[in-house]
Amino acid sequence: MNLKEWQEAFYKGIFDPTQENIQHACHGVNGTENLSSEDRLGIYRGSILGGITSGLTGIFPVCEKLVGEQYFTQMVSGYLKQYPSGSPDLGNYGEHLPAYISEFEPAKELVYLPDVAQLEWLWHTAFNATDINELSSLPFRPVSELAAIQPEDQALIQFCLNPSASLMQSNFPVHQIWGVNQEDFEGEQTVNLDDGGVNLIVWRSQDFGMRIDVLNDDELKFLTAIQKGKLFADIAGMTFSLPISELLPPYIQMGLIAGFNLGKQ
Amino acid sequence: MSSYKFKGHEIQGAGLGLRSSHYQEIFDTKPDVPWFELLSDNYMSDGGLPIIRAEKIREDYPVTLHGVGMSLGSTDPLNTDYLSKLKALTDRIEPTYVSDHIAWVSVGGKYTHDLLPLPYTEETLHHISDRISQVQEFLGRKILVENPSSYMTFDSTDMTEAEFIKGITQRTDCDLLLDINNIYVSAVNHDFDPYEYLKGIPSDRVKEIHLAGYEKMDNYLFDTHGYQVHPPVWDLYRAALKQFGAIPTLIEWDTDVPSFTTLRQEAKKAEQQLKAFS
């Protein structure tokens, strides 16, 4: 077995520890009286799974709190087998955990758990998203240049959301579940699942303030259209309960709409 | 042109590993710490708070960058995306040293996020040396490589770890980050004499030392970085300082991270040892 073959065998012996895979991974590994080669592979398995579980606990602390450490560890172990980590940065790992949880049979009764995981992932990505000031070239023009747009070009404006922003919809009050499980939460701990679904936007403002804002259906529709890059003319043709002249300015003011481009007709 | 007060050429004394739970205290009190070591992998996002904080630290202190993502011993191609980000980070932070481990982390593009062992053979020596040279060329600077702690040896191994490390320095001209705790942990786990190990290390290559606390398990020592430095590691550290001189030393404490005060007390112990050998 050359080095590459052994490294592949080792990986399988860690993440898919069937007896055959373990034996293969232990090929050429020295065992001693106190520690067999399988024991030694087991030390690495514990270290690897422990490290990754700890990383994911950091990204999904509410999920871990809701299901408990043991259950979370078990879930992570299955997740790792199905969705290997493809980046040297452990902070990039976990994007597919919400999808995995939704298929994870033992978690079926916790119907809201995949959405809680999704909210935590969006929080994590917003926290680490590129700061607009750090971009060497902005992917859009700043809103301050809006005034310079000729009236005949206004229909072609495509507004752009802050790069940290993500929209999500849930059939459950996940923002409340998330909120009551924060360390600094004070108040009524109970969440009534019958409170129903919610539309959310998760983002980070210019002063590094992390935000989870609740949106009504109109606001979600409006911001989704913007996120999809629809032209202002098309958005103006959509029906909202408020006129666009009232919907738009607050988002620009708070920095959620961070810039614009001019699209093509 | 660097705008930093401390240019990235020399560090000395006992530095501290920068951990997020200590940021605020450091910003508020500007403690008298000779240098900080940043885990490079934590600062590679395109933006966000981490890199802003790193730059803020760098304004007041020299820093070193220490990573686990190079996967120098892997049989995968080098991850040039990772190396590009690391290069951008080094351009921005201007660290005194950039280091990673004599280990592999990934195979088939899949990452384990752990430092895994290598058989010490001529084939592996050739392989890892070639990759270290490529990394140094890519980054346009020398790197430091660190000896790992390990729980596994191989029947194909035909040289000691010290011989392997010496071979790497000869072939690549890289420098060394010697982790004294790792030497001790591996020495107990694989029943070799850690003092003999030290004698095999080329003295002129050691630029930085790491100290950390292991955990004693039933049949082996486990390198958790979650404790104070244990007495036999301090003993081995003194032998290392006697051999290599007052090499800049870092206390690593990654799990169950203590208060900043406790961490500084641990660093002061290293500082006292360093003074005796400077």
Coordinates of C-alpha atoms in Angstrom, one line a residue:
Chain A
M1 CA 0.0 0.0 0.0
N2 CA 1.5 3.3 -1.0
L3 CA 1.0 6.6 1.0
K4 CA -2.0 7.7 -1.0
E5 CA -3.7 4.3 -0.7
W6 CA -3.1 4.3 3.1
Q7 CA -4.4 7.8 3.6
E8 CA -7.6 6.9 1.7
A9 CA -7.9 3.7 3.8
F10 CA -7.3 5.7 7.0
Y11 CA -10.1 8.1 6.0
K12 CA -12.6 5.3 5.5
G13 CA -11.5 3.7 8.8
I14 CA -12.4 6.9 10.6
F15 CA -15.6 8.0 8.9
D16 CA -17.0 4.6 7.9
P17 CA -15.7 2.3 10.6
T18 CA -16.8 -1.1 9.4
Q19 CA -14.6 -4.0 10.5
E20 CA -13.2 -4.3 7.0
N21 CA -12.4 -0.6 6.7
I22 CA -10.8 -0.6 10.2
Q23 CA -8.5 -3.5 9.3
H24 CA -7.5 -1.9 6.0
A25 CA -6.7 1.4 7.8
C26 CA -4.6 -0.4 10.3
H27 CA -2.5 -2.0 7.6
G28 CA 1.2 -1.5 8.6
V29 CA 0.3 0.3 11.8
N30 CA 2.2 -0.9 14.9
G31 CA 0.2 -2.1 17.8
T32 CA 1.6 -2.6 21.4
E33 CA 0.6 -4.6 24.4
N34 CA -1.3 -1.6 25.8
L35 CA -2.7 -0.2 22.6
S36 CA -3.6 -2.3 19.6
S37 CA -3.4 -0.7 16.1
E38 CA -7.3 -0.5 16.2
D39 CA -7.1 1.3 19.6
R40 CA -4.7 3.8 18.0
L41 CA -7.0 4.4 15.0
G42 CA -9.8 4.9 17.6
I43 CA -7.8 7.6 19.3
Y44 CA -7.7 9.5 16.0
R45 CA -11.4 8.8 15.4
G46 CA -12.2 10.3 18.8
S47 CA -10.0 13.3 18.2
I48 CA -11.3 14.0 14.7
L49 CA -15.0 13.6 15.5
G50 CA -14.5 15.6 18.7
G51 CA -12.9 18.4 16.9
I52 CA -15.4 18.7 14.1
T53 CA -18.4 18.3 16.6
S54 CA -16.9 21.1 18.7
G55 CA -16.6 23.3 15.5
L56 CA -20.2 22.6 14.6
T57 CA -21.4 23.2 18.1
G58 CA -19.9 26.7 17.8
I59 CA -21.9 27.3 14.6
F60 CA -25.1 25.6 15.8
P61 CA -25.2 26.2 19.5
V62 CA -29.0 26.4 19.7
C63 CA -29.5 23.1 17.9
E64 CA -27.0 21.5 20.2
K65 CA -28.8 22.9 23.2
L66 CA -32.2 21.7 21.9
V67 CA -31.2 18.1 21.3
G68 CA -28.4 17.7 23.9
E69 CA -24.8 16.9 23.5
Q70 CA -25.0 13.2 23.0
Y71 CA -27.8 13.4 20.3
F72 CA -26.0 16.2 18.5
T73 CA -22.7 14.2 18.4
Q74 CA -24.6 11.3 16.9
M75 CA -26.2 13.5 14.3
V76 CA -22.8 15.1 13.4
S77 CA -21.3 11.6 13.0
G78 CA -24.0 10.7 10.4
Y79 CA -23.7 14.1 8.7
L80 CA -19.9 13.7 8.3
K81 CA -20.3 10.4 6.5
Q82 CA -22.9 11.8 4.1
Y83 CA -21.4 15.3 3.6
P84 CA -17.6 15.3 3.9
S85 CA -15.9 18.6 4.7
G86 CA -14.4 20.0 1.5
S87 CA -12.5 23.0 3.0
P88 CA -9.5 23.4 5.2
D89 CA -11.5 26.0 7.2
L90 CA -13.8 24.2 9.6
G91 CA -15.9 27.5 9.6
N92 CA -17.0 26.6 6.1
Y93 CA -18.5 23.3 7.2
G94 CA -22.1 22.9 8.1
E95 CA -24.0 24.4 5.1
H96 CA -25.9 21.1 4.5
L97 CA -26.6 20.3 8.2
P98 CA -30.2 21.7 8.0
A99 CA -30.9 19.4 5.0
Y100 CA -29.3 16.4 6.8
I101 CA -31.4 17.1 9.9
S102 CA -34.6 17.2 7.9
E103 CA -33.8 13.6 6.7
F104 CA -32.5 12.4 10.0
E105 CA -35.1 9.9 11.2
P106 CA -34.6 10.3 15.0
A107 CA -35.1 14.1 14.7
K108 CA -38.4 13.8 12.7
E109 CA -40.5 14.9 15.7
L110 CA -38.5 18.1 16.2
V111 CA -40.2 19.5 13.1
Y112 CA -38.7 23.0 13.6
L113 CA -35.0 21.8 14.0
P114 CA -34.0 22.0 10.4
D115 CA -35.2 25.7 10.3
V116 CA -33.4 26.5 13.5
A117 CA -30.2 25.0 12.0
Q118 CA -30.8 27.1 8.8
L119 CA -31.2 30.3 10.9
E120 CA -27.9 29.5 12.7
W121 CA -26.1 28.9 9.5
L122 CA -27.3 32.2 8.0
W123 CA -26.2 34.0 11.2
H124 CA -22.8 32.4 10.9
T125 CA -22.4 33.3 7.2
A126 CA -23.6 36.9 7.9
F127 CA -21.1 37.3 10.7
N128 CA -18.3 36.3 8.4
A129 CA -19.5 37.9 5.2
T130 CA -17.3 40.4 3.4
D131 CA -17.5 43.9 4.7
I132 CA -18.5 46.3 2.0
N133 CA -15.6 48.6 2.9
E134 CA -13.2 45.7 2.5
L135 CA -14.1 45.0 -1.1
S136 CA -11.4 46.1 -3.6
S137 CA -14.1 46.5 -6.2
L138 CA -17.8 46.8 -5.2
P139 CA -20.2 44.5 -7.1
F140 CA -22.6 47.5 -7.3
R141 CA -22.7 51.3 -7.3
P142 CA -23.3 53.0 -3.9
V143 CA -26.8 54.3 -3.2
S144 CA -25.4 57.8 -3.0
E145 CA -25.2 57.8 -6.8
L146 CA -28.9 57.1 -7.2
A147 CA -29.6 60.8 -7.5
A148 CA -27.4 61.0 -10.6
I149 CA -29.5 58.4 -12.5
Q150 CA -31.4 60.0 -15.4
P151 CA -35.2 59.6 -15.1
E152 CA -35.3 57.5 -18.3
D153 CA -32.8 55.0 -16.8
Q154 CA -34.7 54.6 -13.5
A155 CA -36.7 51.7 -14.7
L156 CA -33.4 49.8 -15.2
I157 CA -32.2 50.1 -11.6
Q158 CA -31.5 46.8 -10.0
F159 CA -31.1 47.3 -6.2
C160 CA -28.6 45.1 -4.4
L161 CA -28.9 43.7 -0.9
N162 CA -26.1 44.0 1.6
P163 CA -23.8 41.0 0.8
S164 CA -24.3 39.6 4.3
A165 CA -28.1 39.3 3.9
S166 CA -30.1 36.1 3.5
L167 CA -33.8 35.6 3.4
M168 CA -35.6 32.6 4.9
Q169 CA -39.1 31.4 5.5
S170 CA -40.2 28.9 8.2
N171 CA -43.5 27.4 9.2
F172 CA -42.5 27.8 12.8
P173 CA -41.5 30.8 15.0
V174 CA -37.8 29.9 14.7
H175 CA -36.7 33.4 15.6
Q176 CA -38.4 33.0 18.9
I177 CA -36.9 29.5 19.5
W178 CA -33.5 31.0 18.6
G179 CA -34.1 34.0 20.9
V180 CA -35.1 32.2 24.0
N181 CA -32.1 29.9 23.7
Q182 CA -29.5 32.7 23.7
E183 CA -27.4 32.9 26.8
D184 CA -28.4 36.5 27.6
F185 CA -32.1 36.0 27.0
E186 CA -34.3 37.2 29.8
G187 CA -38.1 36.8 29.8
E188 CA -40.7 34.2 29.0
Q189 CA -39.0 30.9 28.0
T190 CA -41.9 29.3 26.4
V191 CA -42.5 29.4 22.6
N192 CA -45.8 28.5 21.2
L193 CA -45.4 26.6 18.0
D194 CA -48.9 27.5 17.1
D195 CA -47.8 31.1 16.7
G196 CA -47.1 30.0 13.1
G197 CA -44.6 30.7 10.5
V198 CA -42.3 33.6 10.0
N199 CA -40.3 35.4 7.2
L200 CA -36.8 36.5 8.2
I201 CA -33.8 38.4 6.9
V202 CA -30.5 37.7 8.6
W203 CA -27.8 40.2 8.0
R204 CA -25.0 42.3 9.4
S205 CA -25.2 46.1 9.3
Q206 CA -22.2 48.4 8.6
D207 CA -21.4 48.8 12.3
F208 CA -21.1 45.0 12.7
G209 CA -24.5 44.8 14.3
M210 CA -25.9 41.3 13.7
R211 CA -29.6 41.4 12.9
I212 CA -32.5 39.1 12.5
D213 CA -35.5 41.1 11.2
V214 CA -39.0 39.8 10.8
L215 CA -40.7 40.6 7.5
N216 CA -44.3 40.6 6.6
D217 CA -45.3 38.9 3.3
D218 CA -45.1 42.1 1.3
E219 CA -41.7 42.9 2.6
L220 CA -40.5 39.4 1.8
K221 CA -41.9 39.6 -1.7
F222 CA -40.3 43.0 -2.2
L223 CA -36.8 41.9 -0.9
T224 CA -37.0 38.6 -2.7
A225 CA -37.6 40.4 -6.0
I226 CA -34.6 42.6 -5.3
Q227 CA -32.5 39.6 -4.3
K228 CA -33.4 38.0 -7.7
G229 CA -32.1 41.1 -9.5
K230 CA -35.4 42.2 -10.9
L231 CA -35.5 45.6 -12.6
F232 CA -37.1 48.5 -10.8
A233 CA -39.7 48.7 -13.6
D234 CA -40.7 45.1 -12.9
I235 CA -40.9 45.6 -9.1
A236 CA -42.9 48.7 -9.6
G237 CA -45.4 46.6 -11.5
M238 CA -45.9 44.2 -8.6
T239 CA -48.7 44.7 -6.1
F240 CA -47.9 45.6 -2.5
S241 CA -50.1 47.0 0.2
L242 CA -47.8 49.9 0.6
P243 CA -46.5 52.1 -2.2
I244 CA -42.9 51.4 -3.2
S245 CA -42.0 55.0 -2.2
E246 CA -42.7 54.0 1.4
L247 CA -41.3 50.4 1.2
L248 CA -37.9 51.3 -0.3
P249 CA -36.4 54.2 1.8
P250 CA -36.2 52.5 5.2
Y251 CA -34.1 49.7 3.7
I252 CA -31.7 52.1 2.0
Q253 CA -31.4 54.1 5.2
M254 CA -30.6 51.1 7.4
G255 CA -28.1 49.8 4.8
L256 CA -30.0 46.6 4.0
I257 CA -30.1 47.8 0.4
A258 CA -26.5 48.7 -0.1
G259 CA -26.3 49.7 -3.7
F260 CA -27.5 49.3 -7.2
N261 CA -26.6 48.4 -10.8
L262 CA -28.2 49.4 -14.1
G263 CA -29.7 46.4 -15.9
K264 CA -30.7 45.9 -19.5
Q265 CA -34.1 46.4 -20.9
Chain B
M1 CA 5.1 49.7 2.7
S2 CA 4.2 48.5 6.2
S3 CA 2.3 50.9 8.4
Y4 CA 2.7 48.7 11.5
K5 CA 4.6 50.0 14.5
F6 CA 6.2 46.6 15.0
K7 CA 7.8 45.5 11.8
G8 CA 7.6 41.7 11.2
H9 CA 11.3 40.7 11.7
E10 CA 12.0 39.8 15.3
I11 CA 10.0 38.4 18.2
Q12 CA 11.3 37.4 21.6
G13 CA 10.1 36.2 24.9
A14 CA 6.9 34.3 25.8
G15 CA 4.0 35.1 23.5
L16 CA 0.3 34.1 23.8
G17 CA -2.0 32.4 21.4
L18 CA -4.8 34.9 20.6
R19 CA -8.2 33.5 21.4
S20 CA -11.5 35.2 20.7
S21 CA -12.7 35.2 24.3
H22 CA -9.7 37.5 25.2
Y23 CA -10.1 40.1 22.4
Q24 CA -12.0 42.7 24.5
E25 CA -9.6 42.5 27.4
I26 CA -6.6 42.9 25.1
F27 CA -8.2 45.9 23.4
D28 CA -9.2 47.5 26.7
T29 CA -6.0 47.0 28.7
K30 CA -3.3 46.7 26.0
P31 CA -1.4 44.2 28.1
D32 CA 2.4 44.0 28.0
V33 CA 2.6 40.8 25.9
P34 CA 5.7 40.5 23.6
W35 CA 3.7 39.0 20.7
F36 CA 0.6 37.1 19.8
E37 CA 0.1 34.0 17.6
L38 CA -3.0 33.9 15.4
L39 CA -4.5 30.7 14.1
S40 CA -4.3 31.7 10.4
D41 CA -7.3 29.5 9.4
N42 CA -9.6 31.6 11.6
Y43 CA -8.8 34.8 9.6
M44 CA -9.2 33.7 6.0
S45 CA -12.8 34.7 5.5
D46 CA -13.2 37.4 2.8
G47 CA -14.3 39.8 5.5
G48 CA -16.1 40.0 8.8
L49 CA -15.1 40.7 12.3
P50 CA -12.2 38.3 12.7
I51 CA -9.9 40.0 10.2
I52 CA -10.7 43.5 11.5
R53 CA -9.8 42.3 15.0
A54 CA -6.6 40.7 13.7
E55 CA -5.5 44.0 12.2
K56 CA -6.4 45.8 15.4
I57 CA -4.1 43.4 17.4
R58 CA -1.4 43.8 14.8
E59 CA -1.4 47.6 15.3
D60 CA -0.1 47.1 18.8
Y61 CA 1.9 43.8 18.7
P62 CA 4.1 41.7 16.5
V63 CA 2.2 38.5 15.4
T64 CA 3.0 35.1 14.1
L65 CA 0.6 33.0 12.0
H66 CA 0.0 29.4 12.8
G67 CA -2.2 27.1 10.7
V68 CA -3.5 23.6 10.3
G69 CA -4.8 23.7 6.8
M70 CA -1.7 23.3 4.5
S71 CA -2.0 19.5 4.8
L72 CA 1.7 19.2 3.9
G73 CA 1.8 15.4 4.2
S74 CA -1.3 14.8 2.1
T75 CA -1.1 13.0 -1.3
D76 CA -3.7 15.5 -2.7
P77 CA -2.5 18.3 -4.8
L78 CA -1.7 21.4 -2.7
N79 CA -4.8 23.5 -2.1
T80 CA -3.9 26.7 -4.0
D81 CA -7.1 28.5 -3.0
Y82 CA -6.0 28.1 0.6
L83 CA -2.5 29.2 -0.1
S84 CA -3.7 32.2 -2.0
K85 CA -5.9 33.3 1.0
L86 CA -2.9 32.6 3.3
K87 CA -0.7 34.8 1.1
A88 CA -3.3 37.6 1.2
L89 CA -3.4 37.3 5.0
T90 CA 0.4 37.4 5.3
D91 CA 0.4 40.5 3.0
R92 CA -2.1 42.1 5.3
I93 CA -0.9 41.1 8.7
E94 CA 2.8 41.0 8.1
P95 CA 3.6 38.1 10.5
T96 CA 7.1 37.4 11.8
Y97 CA 6.6 33.7 11.0
V98 CA 4.1 31.5 9.2
S99 CA 3.9 27.9 10.4
D100 CA 2.1 24.7 9.9
H101 CA 2.6 21.0 10.8
I102 CA 4.4 17.9 9.6
A103 CA 1.2 16.0 9.1
W104 CA -1.6 15.4 6.7
V105 CA -5.2 16.7 7.1
S106 CA -7.0 15.8 3.9
V107 CA -7.3 13.1 1.3
G108 CA -9.4 13.0 -1.8
G109 CA -10.3 16.7 -1.2
K110 CA -12.0 15.7 2.1
Y111 CA -10.8 17.4 5.3
T112 CA -10.5 15.8 8.7
H113 CA -9.5 19.0 10.5
D114 CA -7.0 17.0 12.5
L115 CA -3.2 16.5 12.2
L116 CA -2.6 12.9 11.1
P117 CA 0.5 10.9 11.3
L118 CA 3.0 9.9 8.5
P119 CA 5.3 7.0 8.2
Y120 CA 8.9 8.3 8.3
T121 CA 10.3 6.9 5.1
E122 CA 12.5 8.2 2.3
E123 CA 9.3 8.3 0.1
T124 CA 7.4 10.5 2.6
L125 CA 10.5 12.7 3.2
H126 CA 10.8 13.3 -0.5
H127 CA 7.0 13.9 -0.8
I128 CA 6.6 16.4 2.1
S129 CA 9.9 18.2 1.3
D130 CA 8.8 18.8 -2.2
R131 CA 5.5 20.2 -1.0
I132 CA 7.1 22.5 1.6
S133 CA 9.4 23.9 -1.1
Q134 CA 6.3 24.5 -3.3
V135 CA 4.5 26.3 -0.4
Q136 CA 7.6 28.5 0.3
E137 CA 7.8 29.4 -3.3
F138 CA 4.1 30.2 -3.5
L139 CA 4.2 32.4 -0.3
G140 CA 7.5 33.9 -1.3
R141 CA 8.9 33.3 2.2
K142 CA 10.3 30.6 4.5
I143 CA 7.9 28.7 6.6
L144 CA 8.3 27.0 10.0
V145 CA 7.2 23.4 10.3
E146 CA 6.1 21.9 13.6
N147 CA 6.6 18.4 14.9
P148 CA 3.2 16.8 15.6
S149 CA 2.1 14.7 18.6
S150 CA 1.2 11.2 17.5
Y151 CA -0.6 8.1 18.6
M152 CA 0.5 5.8 15.8
T153 CA 3.7 4.5 14.3
F154 CA 4.2 2.3 11.2
D155 CA 6.3 -0.7 10.4
S156 CA 7.5 0.9 7.2
T157 CA 9.1 3.7 9.2
D158 CA 12.9 3.6 8.8
M159 CA 14.1 6.8 10.5
T160 CA 13.4 8.6 13.7
E161 CA 11.2 11.7 13.7
A162 CA 14.2 13.9 14.5
E163 CA 16.0 12.4 11.5
F164 CA 13.0 13.0 9.3
I165 CA 12.8 16.6 10.5
K166 CA 16.5 17.2 9.9
G167 CA 16.0 15.8 6.4
I168 CA 13.2 18.2 5.7
T169 CA 15.3 21.2 6.8
Q170 CA 18.2 20.1 4.7
R171 CA 16.1 19.6 1.6
T172 CA 13.8 22.7 1.9
D173 CA 15.8 25.2 3.9
C174 CA 12.7 25.7 6.1
D175 CA 12.9 26.5 9.8
L176 CA 11.3 24.7 12.8
L177 CA 8.7 25.3 15.3
L178 CA 9.5 22.8 18.0
D179 CA 6.6 21.8 20.2
I180 CA 8.0 20.5 23.4
N181 CA 4.7 19.1 24.6
N182 CA 4.3 17.2 21.4
I183 CA 7.8 15.6 21.7
Y184 CA 6.9 14.5 25.3
V185 CA 3.5 13.2 24.3
S186 CA 4.9 11.2 21.4
A187 CA 7.8 10.0 23.5
V188 CA 5.5 8.5 26.1
N189 CA 3.1 7.1 23.5
H190 CA 5.9 5.5 21.4
D191 CA 8.4 4.8 24.2
F192 CA 11.4 6.8 23.0
D193 CA 13.8 9.1 24.9
P194 CA 12.7 12.8 24.4
Y195 CA 16.1 14.1 25.4
E196 CA 17.8 12.0 22.7
Y197 CA 15.2 13.4 20.2
L198 CA 16.2 17.0 21.1
K199 CA 19.9 16.1 20.3
G200 CA 18.9 15.1 16.8
I201 CA 17.3 18.5 16.0
P202 CA 19.4 21.0 14.0
S203 CA 19.9 23.8 16.5
D204 CA 20.2 26.6 14.0
R205 CA 16.7 25.9 12.6
V206 CA 14.6 26.3 15.7
K207 CA 12.9 29.7 15.6
E208 CA 9.9 29.2 17.8
I209 CA 8.8 26.8 20.6
H210 CA 5.3 25.7 21.6
L211 CA 4.3 24.6 25.1
A212 CA 0.9 23.2 26.0
G213 CA -0.8 20.8 28.4
Y214 CA -1.6 17.2 27.6
E215 CA -4.3 15.0 29.2
K216 CA -3.3 11.7 30.8
M217 CA -5.5 8.9 29.6
D218 CA -5.4 5.2 30.7
N219 CA -2.8 4.0 28.2
Y220 CA -1.5 7.1 26.5
L221 CA -1.1 10.9 26.7
F222 CA -3.6 12.9 24.7
D223 CA -2.6 16.3 23.3
T224 CA -5.6 18.4 24.1
H225 CA -4.1 21.9 24.6
G226 CA -6.6 22.2 27.5
Y227 CA -4.3 22.3 30.6
Q228 CA -1.4 24.0 32.2
V229 CA 2.0 22.8 31.0
H230 CA 2.9 19.7 33.0
P231 CA 6.2 19.3 35.0
P232 CA 8.0 16.8 32.7
V233 CA 7.4 19.2 29.8
W234 CA 8.9 22.1 31.7
D235 CA 11.9 19.9 32.4
L236 CA 12.2 19.0 28.7
Y237 CA 11.8 22.7 27.8
R238 CA 14.8 23.7 30.0
A239 CA 16.9 21.1 28.2
A240 CA 15.7 22.6 24.9
L241 CA 16.6 26.1 25.9
K242 CA 20.0 24.9 27.0
Q243 CA 20.5 23.4 23.6
F244 CA 18.9 26.1 21.4
G245 CA 19.1 29.3 23.5
A246 CA 16.2 31.6 24.5
I247 CA 13.9 30.8 21.6
P248 CA 10.6 32.7 21.5
T249 CA 8.0 30.5 23.2
L250 CA 4.3 30.3 23.0
I251 CA 1.7 28.9 25.4
E252 CA -1.0 27.1 23.4
W253 CA -4.4 26.7 25.2
D254 CA -7.2 25.8 22.8
T255 CA -9.8 23.9 24.7
D256 CA -11.4 25.1 27.9
V257 CA -9.6 28.4 27.3
P258 CA -8.9 30.0 30.7
S259 CA -9.1 33.6 31.7
F260 CA -6.5 35.9 30.1
T261 CA -4.9 36.3 33.6
T262 CA -4.4 32.5 33.9
L263 CA -2.9 32.4 30.4
R264 CA -0.5 35.2 31.2
Q265 CA 0.6 33.5 34.4
E266 CA 1.5 30.4 32.4
A267 CA 3.4 32.6 29.9
K268 CA 5.3 34.2 32.8
K269 CA 6.6 30.8 33.9
A270 CA 8.1 30.4 30.4
E271 CA 9.4 34.0 30.5
Q272 CA 11.3 33.2 33.7
Q273 CA 12.9 30.1 32.1
L274 CA 13.8 32.2 29.0
K275 CA 15.5 34.8 31.1
A276 CA 17.8 32.2 32.6
F277 CA 19.0 31.2 29.2
S278 CA 19.2 34.6 27.5

